[in-house]
Coordinates of C-alpha atoms in Angstrom, one line a residue:
M1 CA 230.0 82.3 -44.9
S2 CA 226.4 81.8 -43.2
D3 CA 226.6 80.3 -39.8
K4 CA 223.4 78.5 -39.8
I5 CA 223.4 74.8 -39.3
P6 CA 221.8 73.5 -42.5
E7 CA 218.3 72.0 -41.7
G8 CA 219.7 68.3 -42.7
N9 CA 222.9 68.9 -40.5
R10 CA 221.1 69.4 -37.6
S11 CA 218.3 67.0 -37.8
A12 CA 221.0 64.0 -38.5
R13 CA 222.4 65.5 -35.4
E14 CA 219.8 65.6 -32.9
R15 CA 218.7 61.9 -33.5
L16 CA 222.2 61.1 -32.7
A17 CA 222.4 62.9 -29.8
R18 CA 218.2 61.1 -29.2
Q19 CA 220.8 57.8 -29.9
R20 CA 223.3 58.3 -27.7
E21 CA 220.8 59.3 -24.7
Q22 CA 219.2 55.9 -25.2
E23 CA 221.5 54.3 -25.3
K24 CA 222.6 55.7 -21.8
G25 CA 219.6 54.9 -20.6
R26 CA 219.6 51.3 -21.5
E27 CA 223.4 51.0 -20.4
K28 CA 221.4 52.4 -16.4
R29 CA 218.7 50.3 -17.1
R30 CA 221.3 47.4 -17.7
R31 CA 223.5 48.0 -14.7
T32 CA 220.4 48.8 -11.9
L33 CA 219.0 45.0 -13.5
I34 CA 222.9 43.2 -12.7
V35 CA 222.6 44.8 -9.6
A36 CA 219.3 44.2 -8.4
S37 CA 220.0 40.3 -9.6
A38 CA 222.9 40.2 -7.9
V39 CA 221.0 41.6 -4.7
V40 CA 218.1 39.0 -5.1
G41 CA 221.3 35.9 -5.5
V42 CA 221.9 36.9 -2.1
L43 CA 219.1 37.4 -0.3
A44 CA 218.2 34.1 -2.2
L45 CA 221.5 32.1 -0.6
A46 CA 220.9 34.0 2.5
A47 CA 217.1 32.5 2.5
V48 CA 218.8 28.9 1.7
V49 CA 221.4 29.4 4.5
G50 CA 218.7 30.4 7.1
L51 CA 216.4 27.5 5.6
I52 CA 219.1 24.9 5.9
A53 CA 220.4 26.4 9.5
A54 CA 216.4 25.9 10.3
N55 CA 216.2 22.4 9.6
V56 CA 219.8 21.9 11.3
S57 CA 217.7 23.3 14.5
K58 CA 214.8 21.7 14.6
D59 CA 216.5 18.2 13.8
G60 CA 219.8 18.8 16.5
G61 CA 218.0 21.5 18.4
E62 CA 221.5 23.4 20.4
D63 CA 222.6 19.0 22.0
T64 CA 225.9 17.5 20.7
A65 CA 224.2 13.9 21.6
S66 CA 226.7 11.6 20.0
G67 CA 227.8 8.0 20.6
P68 CA 225.0 5.1 21.3
A69 CA 221.9 5.3 22.7
I70 CA 221.9 4.5 26.4
A71 CA 217.8 2.8 27.0
P72 CA 217.1 4.0 31.4
S73 CA 216.9 1.3 33.4
G74 CA 213.8 -0.9 33.0
A75 CA 212.4 1.2 29.5
S76 CA 210.9 -1.2 27.2
G77 CA 208.9 -1.6 23.6
E78 CA 210.7 -1.4 20.7
D79 CA 214.5 -0.4 20.8
A80 CA 213.8 0.2 24.2
L81 CA 212.2 3.4 24.0
T82 CA 209.2 3.2 26.1
L83 CA 208.8 4.2 29.8
P84 CA 206.0 1.9 31.9
V85 CA 204.1 2.8 34.9
G86 CA 202.0 0.8 36.5
A87 CA 200.9 -2.9 35.9
A88 CA 202.1 -5.0 33.8
D89 CA 199.3 -7.0 33.0
A90 CA 196.7 -4.4 33.2
P91 CA 194.1 -4.8 30.8
S92 CA 194.4 -0.6 29.1
T93 CA 197.6 1.0 28.1
L94 CA 197.3 4.5 27.7
T95 CA 200.4 5.0 25.3
I96 CA 201.7 9.0 25.8
W97 CA 203.9 11.2 24.2
E98 CA 205.5 14.5 25.6
D99 CA 208.1 16.9 25.5
F100 CA 208.5 18.7 28.5
R101 CA 209.0 22.5 27.1
C102 CA 204.7 21.5 25.5
P103 CA 202.6 23.4 27.5
V104 CA 199.4 21.5 26.1
C105 CA 201.0 19.0 27.4
A106 CA 201.0 20.1 30.8
Q107 CA 197.7 20.8 30.8
F108 CA 196.9 17.9 29.9
E109 CA 199.0 16.2 32.8
N110 CA 198.3 18.4 35.8
A111 CA 194.2 17.8 35.0
L112 CA 194.3 14.9 34.5
R113 CA 196.9 13.1 36.5
D114 CA 195.3 12.0 40.2
T115 CA 192.8 10.1 37.7
V116 CA 195.7 8.8 36.0
S117 CA 197.1 7.8 39.1
E118 CA 194.3 6.5 40.2
L119 CA 193.3 3.8 37.6
V120 CA 197.4 3.3 37.5
N121 CA 196.6 2.1 40.9
D122 CA 193.8 0.5 40.6
G123 CA 195.3 -1.4 38.0
Q124 CA 192.5 -0.7 35.5
V125 CA 195.9 1.0 32.8
R126 CA 198.7 0.6 32.0
V127 CA 200.8 4.2 31.1
E128 CA 203.3 4.1 28.7
Y129 CA 205.3 7.4 28.4
H130 CA 207.2 8.8 25.3
L131 CA 209.4 11.4 24.7
A132 CA 209.9 14.0 22.1
T133 CA 212.0 17.7 22.1
I134 CA 209.7 19.1 18.9
I135 CA 209.7 22.5 21.1
D136 CA 213.3 22.9 21.3
G137 CA 213.3 22.8 17.3
N138 CA 210.2 25.3 17.3
L139 CA 211.9 27.7 19.3
G140 CA 215.2 26.6 19.9
G141 CA 217.4 25.7 23.2
S142 CA 217.4 23.1 24.5
G143 CA 215.1 22.2 27.7
S144 CA 213.0 19.6 25.9
L145 CA 216.5 17.8 25.5
R146 CA 218.1 18.6 28.6
A147 CA 214.6 17.7 30.9
A148 CA 214.1 14.5 28.7
N149 CA 217.6 13.2 29.5
A150 CA 216.9 14.5 33.3
A151 CA 213.5 11.9 33.7
A152 CA 215.3 9.2 32.0
C153 CA 218.2 10.0 34.6
A154 CA 215.5 9.6 37.0
Q155 CA 214.1 6.5 35.5
D156 CA 217.4 4.7 36.8
A157 CA 216.4 5.6 39.9
G158 CA 212.9 4.1 40.1
K159 CA 211.6 7.6 39.8
F160 CA 210.3 8.7 37.2
A161 CA 206.6 9.2 38.1
P162 CA 207.1 11.9 40.6
Y163 CA 210.1 13.4 38.4
H164 CA 207.7 13.6 35.7
D165 CA 205.2 15.1 37.3
V166 CA 207.5 17.8 38.7
L167 CA 208.3 18.6 35.7
F168 CA 205.3 19.3 34.6
S169 CA 203.4 21.2 37.3
N170 CA 207.2 23.8 37.7
Q171 CA 207.1 24.3 33.0
P172 CA 208.5 26.9 32.7
P173 CA 206.7 29.7 29.7
E174 CA 206.6 27.8 26.5
P175 CA 209.4 31.0 25.3
D176 CA 211.8 30.6 28.5
D177 CA 214.4 27.8 27.9
A178 CA 214.9 27.2 31.6
Y179 CA 214.9 23.6 31.6
G180 CA 217.8 23.8 29.1
K181 CA 219.9 24.2 33.0
N182 CA 220.8 21.1 34.2
S183 CA 221.5 23.0 37.2
R184 CA 216.8 24.0 36.9
L185 CA 216.6 19.8 36.7
I186 CA 218.5 19.3 39.7
E187 CA 217.3 21.6 41.6
L188 CA 213.9 20.4 40.9
A189 CA 215.0 17.1 41.7
G190 CA 215.3 18.2 45.4
K191 CA 211.1 18.0 45.1
V192 CA 211.4 14.1 44.8
Q193 CA 212.7 12.4 47.8
G194 CA 215.6 10.1 47.2
L195 CA 216.2 11.4 43.5
D196 CA 219.2 14.0 44.3
T197 CA 222.0 11.6 44.4
P198 CA 225.5 11.8 43.4
E199 CA 224.6 8.8 40.4
F200 CA 221.8 11.7 39.5
R201 CA 223.5 15.2 38.7
S202 CA 226.2 12.9 37.0
C203 CA 223.2 11.3 34.2
V204 CA 222.0 14.4 34.2
E205 CA 225.3 16.9 33.8
D206 CA 226.6 14.0 31.1
G207 CA 223.8 13.5 29.3
D208 CA 223.6 9.5 29.3
H209 CA 220.3 9.6 27.7
D210 CA 220.5 12.5 25.0
S211 CA 220.6 9.7 22.0
W212 CA 218.0 8.0 23.3
V213 CA 216.3 11.0 23.6
K214 CA 216.9 11.9 20.4
K215 CA 215.8 7.9 19.0
S216 CA 212.6 8.4 21.0
D217 CA 212.2 12.4 19.2
T218 CA 212.7 10.5 16.4
A219 CA 210.8 8.2 15.9
F220 CA 207.9 10.4 17.2
R221 CA 208.2 12.2 13.9
E222 CA 208.8 9.2 11.9
G223 CA 205.1 7.8 13.3
G224 CA 202.9 10.3 12.1
F225 CA 201.9 12.1 15.8
Q226 CA 200.6 15.2 14.7
G227 CA 201.9 16.7 18.0
T228 CA 201.8 16.7 21.5
P229 CA 200.4 15.5 22.8
T230 CA 199.3 12.6 21.7
V231 CA 197.5 10.2 24.2
L232 CA 196.2 6.9 22.3
L233 CA 193.9 4.5 24.4
N234 CA 194.5 0.9 23.8
G235 CA 195.7 2.7 20.4
E236 CA 193.0 4.8 19.8
S237 CA 193.2 8.7 20.1
V238 CA 191.5 10.0 23.1
F239 CA 192.8 13.6 22.9
P240 CA 191.6 15.8 22.6
S241 CA 188.4 13.6 21.9
K242 CA 187.0 10.9 21.4
D243 CA 184.2 10.1 19.6
G244 CA 182.7 13.2 19.7
E245 CA 183.2 14.1 23.7
Q246 CA 186.2 15.8 25.0
I247 CA 188.3 14.9 27.2
S248 CA 188.4 15.0 30.8
P249 CA 188.7 13.3 33.9
A250 CA 185.5 11.4 34.1
A251 CA 185.5 10.8 30.5
L252 CA 189.2 9.2 30.4
K253 CA 187.5 7.6 33.2
K254 CA 184.3 6.2 31.3
W255 CA 186.4 4.8 28.9
I256 CA 188.7 2.8 30.6
L257 CA 186.4 1.2 32.8
A258 CA 184.2 0.6 29.7
A259 CA 187.3 -1.0 27.6
N260 CA 187.7 -2.8 30.9
K261 CA 184.9 -4.0 31.1
G262 CA 184.1 -8.2 32.5
K263 CA 188.4 -8.0 32.5
K264 CA 190.1 -8.9 35.9
P265 CA 192.2 -5.4 36.8
G266 CA 196.7 -6.1 36.9
T267 CA 198.3 -7.6 39.1
A268 CA 201.9 -8.0 38.0
A269 CA 204.4 -5.4 39.3
P270 CA 205.6 -2.7 36.4
S271 CA 208.9 -4.0 34.3
E272 CA 211.2 -1.3 35.9
P273 CA 211.3 -2.2 39.7
D274 CA 210.8 0.2 42.7
A275 CA 209.3 2.6 40.1
P276 CA 206.0 4.3 41.6
A277 CA 202.9 4.8 40.3
P278 CA 202.4 8.8 38.8
S279 CA 201.4 10.0 42.2
S280 CA 200.2 13.5 42.3
A281 CA 202.0 14.4 46.5
A282 CA 205.0 14.1 44.3
S283 CA 204.3 18.1 42.7
S284 CA 201.8 19.3 45.9
S285 CA 204.2 21.9 46.5
A286 CA 204.3 23.2 43.4
S287 CA 201.2 24.8 41.9
P288 CA 199.5 23.6 38.6
K289 CA 199.8 25.8 35.9
G290 CA 197.9 25.5 31.8
S291 CA 198.8 26.2 28.5
A292 CA 201.5 28.7 27.5
T293 CA 200.9 30.8 24.8
A294 CA 203.6 32.2 22.6
D295 CA 203.9 35.2 24.5
G296 CA 204.1 33.2 28.2
S297 CA 201.2 34.1 28.8
A298 CA 199.2 31.4 30.2
T299 CA 195.5 30.0 30.0
P300 CA 194.4 28.3 33.5
S301 CA 194.1 24.2 33.5
P302 CA 190.6 22.9 34.2
Q303 CA 190.0 21.1 37.1
G304 CA 187.5 18.2 39.2
D305 CA 185.5 16.9 36.6
G306 CA 184.4 19.5 34.1
P307 CA 186.2 19.0 30.8
A308 CA 189.4 19.9 29.4
D309 CA 190.0 23.0 28.0
P310 CA 190.6 21.4 24.2
A311 CA 193.8 22.8 22.8
A312 CA 195.2 21.9 20.5
P313 CA 198.6 19.4 20.7
S314 CA 202.2 21.1 20.3
S315 CA 202.4 21.5 16.2
A316 CA 205.5 18.8 15.2
A317 CA 205.9 21.1 12.1
G318 CA 206.0 24.5 14.1
S319 CA 203.5 26.8 15.4

């Protein structure tokens, strides 16, 4: 008997072998696709969870503020979210939204503090401060909230303005959440005469105004503002410029005096009893610092009557 396989049978077997290999290849690709799809699904879920976590952080930071919003003494305006400094009947109003961790806010304050103080003391302008906590949301931490609560506690003691100046003059680099420690905020209160009291310490440590700060931050986010600092002179934006002219101590003074032409300076007492006007002396023990970059480096603050650095406000959406 011949051991040769007929040509027809050989071809059939080869076709079957090729089909089996093709089936194995298809099955392998199918399993690979299933595994890959599962991995993609896991990564997508992780991304969604991460996004939710990021949004929770942006909305609430690391705080646990709850309960009613307790406004500090002397707060005014809608929902008592304004901290006023200066004569109530001053002919112009400077509205400022700030975050105590915002480096551009510190740059603005340290460059223009003396000019604003002079105009407040002369009855030319009333300053209405509003507090936000966008850096906590952008970078994590709780320094914006903790510092804002401490500033509100200083408002209770009639010391908001000088403590506000101290916080900006001693501001840590933006990524450094040093203001998240109540002990640091209490330490800085020692630079303001008469502020470091048991009442102030208790207010800071207990977070008496945390919910009020969160309410203020919500008002900032819902107000359509682009970032901090937001600076409005009689409702018109003047930071970083007005009518093509960059803000500076000289420019701000010129704009306010022009707006006040023919009007009498204010003489009425501020809304909050015993609240002093902004004072550069409150922070004379610390050297002014400029805008901190993301890596913690600093750029010099503008001085004198030269133009301020045209840095953009810290973004409310993140940077």
